[in-house]
């Protein structure tokens, strides 16, 4: 990409940011199209949550480190005691599963760290980083494969599709809790 194209792309990007502080409310595909960085889909976002077992075991730092080192951008972060209301919405699709009540009870048993991470293909990549739902099947090198043993205590949640991510992000975060910021390694990570 030439110098002029970069400048035009960047000023478009800044103009959008000034005029529209909350991009979290937009579908990621729309956000991706509005940025002219040369690579589509850079503003995809996903919800990652460190569950009560992960917080109790002081694994929050390890989880954050993996996403930072991979190159994703943190745009939202909070520690909270989740109530039953948010969890019943979050796990709505599991409501008929035999383990549903236990999951809700467990997820309300202690604080959770909810995060929004942004970047190219972040939904798919973070599912791979997190590993299989059941830690017995999660490969070494994945978060669940390295830090957990039993399915009921599998350390992290990661959205499983772009649509689910949008729904979950707006459930756990208000739009003004998501921060748009310029990452200094953006060009090194994405452009050529
Ligand atoms: P699910 O959405 O199927 O998996 P994932 O978290 O990988 O998207 O299940 C949600 C959570 O429910 C899962 O992370 C742990 C818990 N769970 C159980 O406690 N027992 C089970 O048999 C399953 C499948 C899930």
PDB file of C-alpha atoms and ligand atoms in Angstrom:
ATOM      1  CA  UNK A   1       0.000   0.000   0.000  1.00  0.00           C
ATOM      2  CA  UNK A   2       1.378   3.432  -0.996  1.00  0.00           C
ATOM      3  CA  UNK A   3       1.998   6.359   1.348  1.00  0.00           C
ATOM      4  CA  UNK A   4      -1.001   8.349   0.094  1.00  0.00           C
ATOM      5  CA  UNK A   5      -3.347   5.407   0.478  1.00  0.00           C
ATOM      6  CA  UNK A   6      -2.140   4.873   4.038  1.00  0.00           C
ATOM      7  CA  UNK A   7      -2.752   8.543   4.888  1.00  0.00           C
ATOM      8  CA  UNK A   8      -6.215   8.567   3.346  1.00  0.00           C
ATOM      9  CA  UNK A   9      -7.088   5.347   5.122  1.00  0.00           C
ATOM     10  CA  UNK A  10      -5.824   6.624   8.442  1.00  0.00           C
ATOM     11  CA  UNK A  11      -7.654   9.950   8.318  1.00  0.00           C
ATOM     12  CA  UNK A  12     -10.902   8.161   7.411  1.00  0.00           C
ATOM     13  CA  UNK A  13     -10.345   5.926  10.375  1.00  0.00           C
ATOM     14  CA  UNK A  14      -9.727   8.834  12.771  1.00  0.00           C
ATOM     15  CA  UNK A  15     -12.722  10.771  11.494  1.00  0.00           C
ATOM     16  CA  UNK A  16     -14.931   7.792  12.165  1.00  0.00           C
ATOM     17  CA  UNK A  17     -13.564   7.351  15.641  1.00  0.00           C
ATOM     18  CA  UNK A  18     -14.198  10.983  16.530  1.00  0.00           C
ATOM     19  CA  UNK A  19     -17.731  10.946  15.184  1.00  0.00           C
ATOM     20  CA  UNK A  20     -18.669   7.634  16.679  1.00  0.00           C
ATOM     21  CA  UNK A  21     -17.117   6.689  19.994  1.00  0.00           C
ATOM     22  CA  UNK A  22     -18.860   3.382  20.338  1.00  0.00           C
ATOM     23  CA  UNK A  23     -18.127   0.933  17.581  1.00  0.00           C
ATOM     24  CA  UNK A  24     -19.098  -1.949  19.838  1.00  0.00           C
ATOM     25  CA  UNK A  25     -22.724  -1.472  18.904  1.00  0.00           C
ATOM     26  CA  UNK A  26     -22.037  -1.927  15.205  1.00  0.00           C
ATOM     27  CA  UNK A  27     -21.830  -5.348  13.562  1.00  0.00           C
ATOM     28  CA  UNK A  28     -18.148  -6.204  13.085  1.00  0.00           C
ATOM     29  CA  UNK A  29     -18.650  -6.549   9.341  1.00  0.00           C
ATOM     30  CA  UNK A  30     -19.822  -2.914   9.151  1.00  0.00           C
ATOM     31  CA  UNK A  31     -16.941  -1.708  11.271  1.00  0.00           C
ATOM     32  CA  UNK A  32     -14.520  -3.669   9.101  1.00  0.00           C
ATOM     33  CA  UNK A  33     -15.780  -2.013   5.943  1.00  0.00           C
ATOM     34  CA  UNK A  34     -15.512   1.487   7.365  1.00  0.00           C
ATOM     35  CA  UNK A  35     -11.823   1.213   8.149  1.00  0.00           C
ATOM     36  CA  UNK A  36      -9.493   1.463   5.179  1.00  0.00           C
ATOM     37  CA  UNK A  37      -6.471  -0.356   6.514  1.00  0.00           C
ATOM     38  CA  UNK A  38      -5.958  -2.671   3.549  1.00  0.00           C
ATOM     39  CA  UNK A  39      -7.054  -5.751   5.497  1.00  0.00           C
ATOM     40  CA  UNK A  40     -10.772  -6.486   5.967  1.00  0.00           C
ATOM     41  CA  UNK A  41     -12.308  -7.592   9.245  1.00  0.00           C
ATOM     42  CA  UNK A  42      -9.733  -6.115  11.619  1.00  0.00           C
ATOM     43  CA  UNK A  43     -12.422  -4.852  14.004  1.00  0.00           C
ATOM     44  CA  UNK A  44     -13.954  -8.241  14.726  1.00  0.00           C
ATOM     45  CA  UNK A  45     -14.575  -8.573  18.451  1.00  0.00           C
ATOM     46  CA  UNK A  46     -15.176 -11.407  20.853  1.00  0.00           C
ATOM     47  CA  UNK A  47     -16.120 -11.881  24.488  1.00  0.00           C
ATOM     48  CA  UNK A  48     -13.644 -13.757  26.638  1.00  0.00           C
ATOM     49  CA  UNK A  49     -14.486 -14.345  30.298  1.00  0.00           C
ATOM     50  CA  UNK A  50     -12.299 -15.837  32.983  1.00  0.00           C
ATOM     51  CA  UNK A  51     -14.728 -17.927  35.036  1.00  0.00           C
ATOM     52  CA  UNK A  52     -14.790 -18.088  38.850  1.00  0.00           C
ATOM     53  CA  UNK A  53     -12.335 -21.035  38.962  1.00  0.00           C
ATOM     54  CA  UNK A  54      -9.853 -19.098  36.816  1.00  0.00           C
ATOM     55  CA  UNK A  55     -10.141 -15.988  38.990  1.00  0.00           C
ATOM     56  CA  UNK A  56      -9.781 -18.015  42.214  1.00  0.00           C
ATOM     57  CA  UNK A  57      -6.706 -19.771  40.816  1.00  0.00           C
ATOM     58  CA  UNK A  58      -5.069 -16.430  39.816  1.00  0.00           C
ATOM     59  CA  UNK A  59      -5.130 -17.328  36.124  1.00  0.00           C
ATOM     60  CA  UNK A  60      -6.421 -13.954  34.896  1.00  0.00           C
ATOM     61  CA  UNK A  61      -2.912 -12.755  34.057  1.00  0.00           C
ATOM     62  CA  UNK A  62      -2.076 -15.935  32.133  1.00  0.00           C
ATOM     63  CA  UNK A  63      -5.222 -15.616  30.036  1.00  0.00           C
ATOM     64  CA  UNK A  64      -4.620 -11.943  29.257  1.00  0.00           C
ATOM     65  CA  UNK A  65      -0.989 -12.642  28.414  1.00  0.00           C
ATOM     66  CA  UNK A  66      -1.920 -15.203  25.774  1.00  0.00           C
ATOM     67  CA  UNK A  67      -4.261 -12.825  23.981  1.00  0.00           C
ATOM     68  CA  UNK A  68      -1.810  -9.938  24.185  1.00  0.00           C
ATOM     69  CA  UNK A  69       1.083 -12.041  22.935  1.00  0.00           C
ATOM     70  CA  UNK A  70      -0.981 -13.400  20.085  1.00  0.00           C
ATOM     71  CA  UNK A  71      -1.434  -9.793  18.995  1.00  0.00           C
ATOM     72  CA  UNK A  72      -5.082  -9.099  19.776  1.00  0.00           C
ATOM     73  CA  UNK A  73      -6.193  -5.760  21.141  1.00  0.00           C
ATOM     74  CA  UNK A  74      -7.965  -5.420  24.489  1.00  0.00           C
ATOM     75  CA  UNK A  75     -10.922  -3.045  24.150  1.00  0.00           C
ATOM     76  CA  UNK A  76     -12.927  -3.864  27.290  1.00  0.00           C
ATOM     77  CA  UNK A  77     -12.181  -5.357  30.707  1.00  0.00           C
ATOM     78  CA  UNK A  78     -13.981  -5.676  34.031  1.00  0.00           C
ATOM     79  CA  UNK A  79     -14.165  -7.768  37.168  1.00  0.00           C
ATOM     80  CA  UNK A  80     -17.718  -8.416  38.235  1.00  0.00           C
ATOM     81  CA  UNK A  81     -19.931 -10.620  40.317  1.00  0.00           C
ATOM     82  CA  UNK A  82     -22.368 -11.843  37.669  1.00  0.00           C
ATOM     83  CA  UNK A  83     -25.997 -12.231  38.703  1.00  0.00           C
ATOM     84  CA  UNK A  84     -28.428 -14.900  37.611  1.00  0.00           C
ATOM     85  CA  UNK A  85     -30.130 -12.515  35.160  1.00  0.00           C
ATOM     86  CA  UNK A  86     -27.091 -11.975  32.981  1.00  0.00           C
ATOM     87  CA  UNK A  87     -26.138 -15.649  33.113  1.00  0.00           C
ATOM     88  CA  UNK A  88     -29.549 -16.952  32.143  1.00  0.00           C
ATOM     89  CA  UNK A  89     -29.367 -14.694  29.086  1.00  0.00           C
ATOM     90  CA  UNK A  90     -25.770 -15.637  28.393  1.00  0.00           C
ATOM     91  CA  UNK A  91     -26.450 -19.385  28.583  1.00  0.00           C
ATOM     92  CA  UNK A  92     -29.946 -19.205  27.087  1.00  0.00           C
ATOM     93  CA  UNK A  93     -29.144 -21.858  24.459  1.00  0.00           C
ATOM     94  CA  UNK A  94     -28.148 -24.359  27.158  1.00  0.00           C
ATOM     95  CA  UNK A  95     -31.353 -23.982  29.193  1.00  0.00           C
ATOM     96  CA  UNK A  96     -32.538 -27.530  28.470  1.00  0.00           C
ATOM     97  CA  UNK A  97     -29.191 -29.208  29.155  1.00  0.00           C
ATOM     98  CA  UNK A  98     -28.893 -31.335  32.291  1.00  0.00           C
ATOM     99  CA  UNK A  99     -25.903 -29.325  33.514  1.00  0.00           C
ATOM    100  CA  UNK A 100     -27.595 -25.924  33.022  1.00  0.00           C
ATOM    101  CA  UNK A 101     -28.559 -25.231  36.670  1.00  0.00           C
ATOM    102  CA  UNK A 102     -25.113 -26.219  37.878  1.00  0.00           C
ATOM    103  CA  UNK A 103     -23.450 -23.915  35.375  1.00  0.00           C
ATOM    104  CA  UNK A 104     -25.596 -20.961  36.475  1.00  0.00           C
ATOM    105  CA  UNK A 105     -24.988 -21.699  40.135  1.00  0.00           C
ATOM    106  CA  UNK A 106     -21.273 -22.081  39.596  1.00  0.00           C
ATOM    107  CA  UNK A 107     -20.922 -18.950  37.452  1.00  0.00           C
ATOM    108  CA  UNK A 108     -22.593 -16.868  40.186  1.00  0.00           C
ATOM    109  CA  UNK A 109     -20.361 -18.357  42.906  1.00  0.00           C
ATOM    110  CA  UNK A 110     -17.546 -15.825  42.569  1.00  0.00           C
ATOM    111  CA  UNK A 111     -16.173 -13.007  40.461  1.00  0.00           C
ATOM    112  CA  UNK A 112     -15.699 -13.264  36.730  1.00  0.00           C
ATOM    113  CA  UNK A 113     -13.348 -11.200  34.552  1.00  0.00           C
ATOM    114  CA  UNK A 114     -15.066 -10.226  31.311  1.00  0.00           C
ATOM    115  CA  UNK A 115     -13.022  -8.932  28.400  1.00  0.00           C
ATOM    116  CA  UNK A 116     -13.532  -7.873  24.821  1.00  0.00           C
ATOM    117  CA  UNK A 117     -10.681  -8.615  22.445  1.00  0.00           C
ATOM    118  CA  UNK A 118     -10.443  -7.268  18.916  1.00  0.00           C
ATOM    119  CA  UNK A 119      -8.615  -8.309  15.776  1.00  0.00           C
ATOM    120  CA  UNK A 120      -8.655 -10.268  12.564  1.00  0.00           C
ATOM    121  CA  UNK A 121     -10.608 -13.521  12.935  1.00  0.00           C
ATOM    122  CA  UNK A 122     -10.526 -13.125  16.704  1.00  0.00           C
ATOM    123  CA  UNK A 123     -13.629 -15.283  17.274  1.00  0.00           C
ATOM    124  CA  UNK A 124     -12.261 -18.338  15.505  1.00  0.00           C
ATOM    125  CA  UNK A 125      -8.703 -17.885  16.700  1.00  0.00           C
ATOM    126  CA  UNK A 126      -9.697 -17.432  20.323  1.00  0.00           C
ATOM    127  CA  UNK A 127     -11.792 -20.616  20.260  1.00  0.00           C
ATOM    128  CA  UNK A 128      -8.671 -22.425  19.060  1.00  0.00           C
ATOM    129  CA  UNK A 129      -6.607 -20.768  21.805  1.00  0.00           C
ATOM    130  CA  UNK A 130      -9.165 -21.745  24.454  1.00  0.00           C
ATOM    131  CA  UNK A 131      -9.514 -25.359  23.301  1.00  0.00           C
ATOM    132  CA  UNK A 132     -12.283 -27.951  23.478  1.00  0.00           C
ATOM    133  CA  UNK A 133     -15.107 -27.521  25.998  1.00  0.00           C
ATOM    134  CA  UNK A 134     -14.056 -30.684  27.801  1.00  0.00           C
ATOM    135  CA  UNK A 135     -10.486 -30.266  29.079  1.00  0.00           C
ATOM    136  CA  UNK A 136      -9.910 -33.998  28.577  1.00  0.00           C
ATOM    137  CA  UNK A 137     -10.103 -33.308  24.852  1.00  0.00           C
ATOM    138  CA  UNK A 138      -8.419 -29.896  24.918  1.00  0.00           C
ATOM    139  CA  UNK A 139      -4.963 -29.996  23.392  1.00  0.00           C
ATOM    140  CA  UNK A 140      -1.886 -29.029  25.401  1.00  0.00           C
ATOM    141  CA  UNK A 141      -1.025 -25.463  24.493  1.00  0.00           C
ATOM    142  CA  UNK A 142      -4.642 -24.350  24.720  1.00  0.00           C
ATOM    143  CA  UNK A 143      -5.877 -22.521  27.809  1.00  0.00           C
ATOM    144  CA  UNK A 144      -8.204 -25.329  28.858  1.00  0.00           C
ATOM    145  CA  UNK A 145      -5.636 -27.958  27.865  1.00  0.00           C
ATOM    146  CA  UNK A 146      -3.002 -26.334  30.040  1.00  0.00           C
ATOM    147  CA  UNK A 147      -5.004 -25.150  33.042  1.00  0.00           C
ATOM    148  CA  UNK A 148      -8.021 -27.394  33.577  1.00  0.00           C
ATOM    149  CA  UNK A 149      -9.133 -30.982  34.116  1.00  0.00           C
ATOM    150  CA  UNK A 150     -12.947 -31.143  34.399  1.00  0.00           C
ATOM    151  CA  UNK A 151     -15.606 -29.770  32.039  1.00  0.00           C
ATOM    152  CA  UNK A 152     -17.449 -28.025  34.861  1.00  0.00           C
ATOM    153  CA  UNK A 153     -14.335 -25.968  35.707  1.00  0.00           C
ATOM    154  CA  UNK A 154     -12.837 -25.094  32.347  1.00  0.00           C
ATOM    155  CA  UNK A 155     -11.425 -21.656  33.262  1.00  0.00           C
ATOM    156  CA  UNK A 156     -12.617 -19.505  30.356  1.00  0.00           C
ATOM    157  CA  UNK A 157     -15.523 -18.668  28.130  1.00  0.00           C
ATOM    158  CA  UNK A 158     -15.039 -17.622  24.493  1.00  0.00           C
ATOM    159  CA  UNK A 159     -17.835 -16.648  22.085  1.00  0.00           C
ATOM    160  CA  UNK A 160     -18.412 -19.334  19.474  1.00  0.00           C
ATOM    161  CA  UNK A 161     -19.451 -17.217  16.459  1.00  0.00           C
ATOM    162  CA  UNK A 162     -19.338 -13.600  15.319  1.00  0.00           C
ATOM    163  CA  UNK A 163     -23.102 -13.265  15.874  1.00  0.00           C
ATOM    164  CA  UNK A 164     -22.904 -14.765  19.356  1.00  0.00           C
ATOM    165  CA  UNK A 165     -19.979 -12.475  20.144  1.00  0.00           C
ATOM    166  CA  UNK A 166     -22.029  -9.396  19.236  1.00  0.00           C
ATOM    167  CA  UNK A 167     -24.894 -10.547  21.411  1.00  0.00           C
ATOM    168  CA  UNK A 168     -22.625 -11.448  24.344  1.00  0.00           C
ATOM    169  CA  UNK A 169     -20.609  -8.229  24.158  1.00  0.00           C
ATOM    170  CA  UNK A 170     -23.731  -6.107  24.339  1.00  0.00           C
ATOM    171  CA  UNK A 171     -24.979  -8.237  27.227  1.00  0.00           C
ATOM    172  CA  UNK A 172     -21.812  -7.849  29.331  1.00  0.00           C
ATOM    173  CA  UNK A 173     -20.671  -4.357  28.326  1.00  0.00           C
ATOM    174  CA  UNK A 174     -22.280  -0.981  27.785  1.00  0.00           C
ATOM    175  CA  UNK A 175     -21.030   0.638  24.600  1.00  0.00           C
ATOM    176  CA  UNK A 176     -19.202   3.362  26.566  1.00  0.00           C
ATOM    177  CA  UNK A 177     -17.176   0.682  28.365  1.00  0.00           C
ATOM    178  CA  UNK A 178     -15.490  -0.334  25.113  1.00  0.00           C
ATOM    179  CA  UNK A 179     -12.460   1.726  24.169  1.00  0.00           C
ATOM    180  CA  UNK A 180     -11.287   2.381  20.638  1.00  0.00           C
ATOM    181  CA  UNK A 181      -7.589   3.054  20.630  1.00  0.00           C
ATOM    182  CA  UNK A 182      -4.754   2.950  18.137  1.00  0.00           C
ATOM    183  CA  UNK A 183      -2.446   0.046  18.684  1.00  0.00           C
ATOM    184  CA  UNK A 184       1.188   1.010  18.002  1.00  0.00           C
ATOM    185  CA  UNK A 185       2.018  -2.384  16.473  1.00  0.00           C
ATOM    186  CA  UNK A 186      -0.995  -2.361  14.152  1.00  0.00           C
ATOM    187  CA  UNK A 187       1.042  -1.974  10.956  1.00  0.00           C
ATOM    188  CA  UNK A 188       3.580  -4.583  11.994  1.00  0.00           C
ATOM    189  CA  UNK A 189       0.786  -7.076  12.703  1.00  0.00           C
ATOM    190  CA  UNK A 190      -1.334  -6.529   9.605  1.00  0.00           C
ATOM    191  CA  UNK A 191       0.135  -4.509   6.763  1.00  0.00           C
ATOM    192  CA  UNK A 192       2.766  -5.198   4.195  1.00  0.00           C
TER     193      UNK A 192
HETATM  194  P1  LIG B   1     -20.847 -24.956  25.828  1.00  0.00           P
HETATM  195  O1  LIG B   1     -21.463 -23.676  25.368  1.00  0.00           O
HETATM  196  O2  LIG B   1     -21.346 -26.231  25.219  1.00  0.00           O
HETATM  197  O3  LIG B   1     -19.249 -24.946  25.604  1.00  0.00           O
HETATM  198  P2  LIG B   1     -18.200 -23.767  25.433  1.00  0.00           P
HETATM  199  O4  LIG B   1     -18.022 -23.100  26.768  1.00  0.00           O
HETATM  200  O5  LIG B   1     -16.934 -24.457  24.990  1.00  0.00           O
HETATM  201  O6  LIG B   1     -18.740 -22.826  24.379  1.00  0.00           O
HETATM  202  O7  LIG B   1     -21.026 -25.089  27.402  1.00  0.00           O
HETATM  203  C1  LIG B   1     -20.959 -23.964  28.248  1.00  0.00           C
HETATM  204  C2  LIG B   1     -20.321 -24.373  29.535  1.00  0.00           C
HETATM  205  O8  LIG B   1     -21.136 -25.332  30.208  1.00  0.00           O
HETATM  206  C3  LIG B   1     -18.968 -25.061  29.372  1.00  0.00           C
HETATM  207  O9  LIG B   1     -17.914 -24.172  29.135  1.00  0.00           O
HETATM  208  C4  LIG B   1     -18.859 -25.784  30.658  1.00  0.00           C
HETATM  209  C5  LIG B   1     -20.299 -26.174  31.003  1.00  0.00           C
HETATM  210  N1  LIG B   1     -20.564 -27.595  30.679  1.00  0.00           N
HETATM  211  C6  LIG B   1     -20.681 -28.497  31.729  1.00  0.00           C
HETATM  212  O10 LIG B   1     -20.579 -28.133  32.903  1.00  0.00           O
HETATM  213  N2  LIG B   1     -20.913 -29.817  31.425  1.00  0.00           N
HETATM  214  C7  LIG B   1     -21.022 -30.259  30.149  1.00  0.00           C
HETATM  215  O11 LIG B   1     -21.237 -31.480  29.930  1.00  0.00           O
HETATM  216  C8  LIG B   1     -20.893 -29.324  29.081  1.00  0.00           C
HETATM  217  C9  LIG B   1     -20.983 -29.758  27.645  1.00  0.00           C
HETATM  218  C10 LIG B   1     -20.667 -27.993  29.398  1.00  0.00           C
END
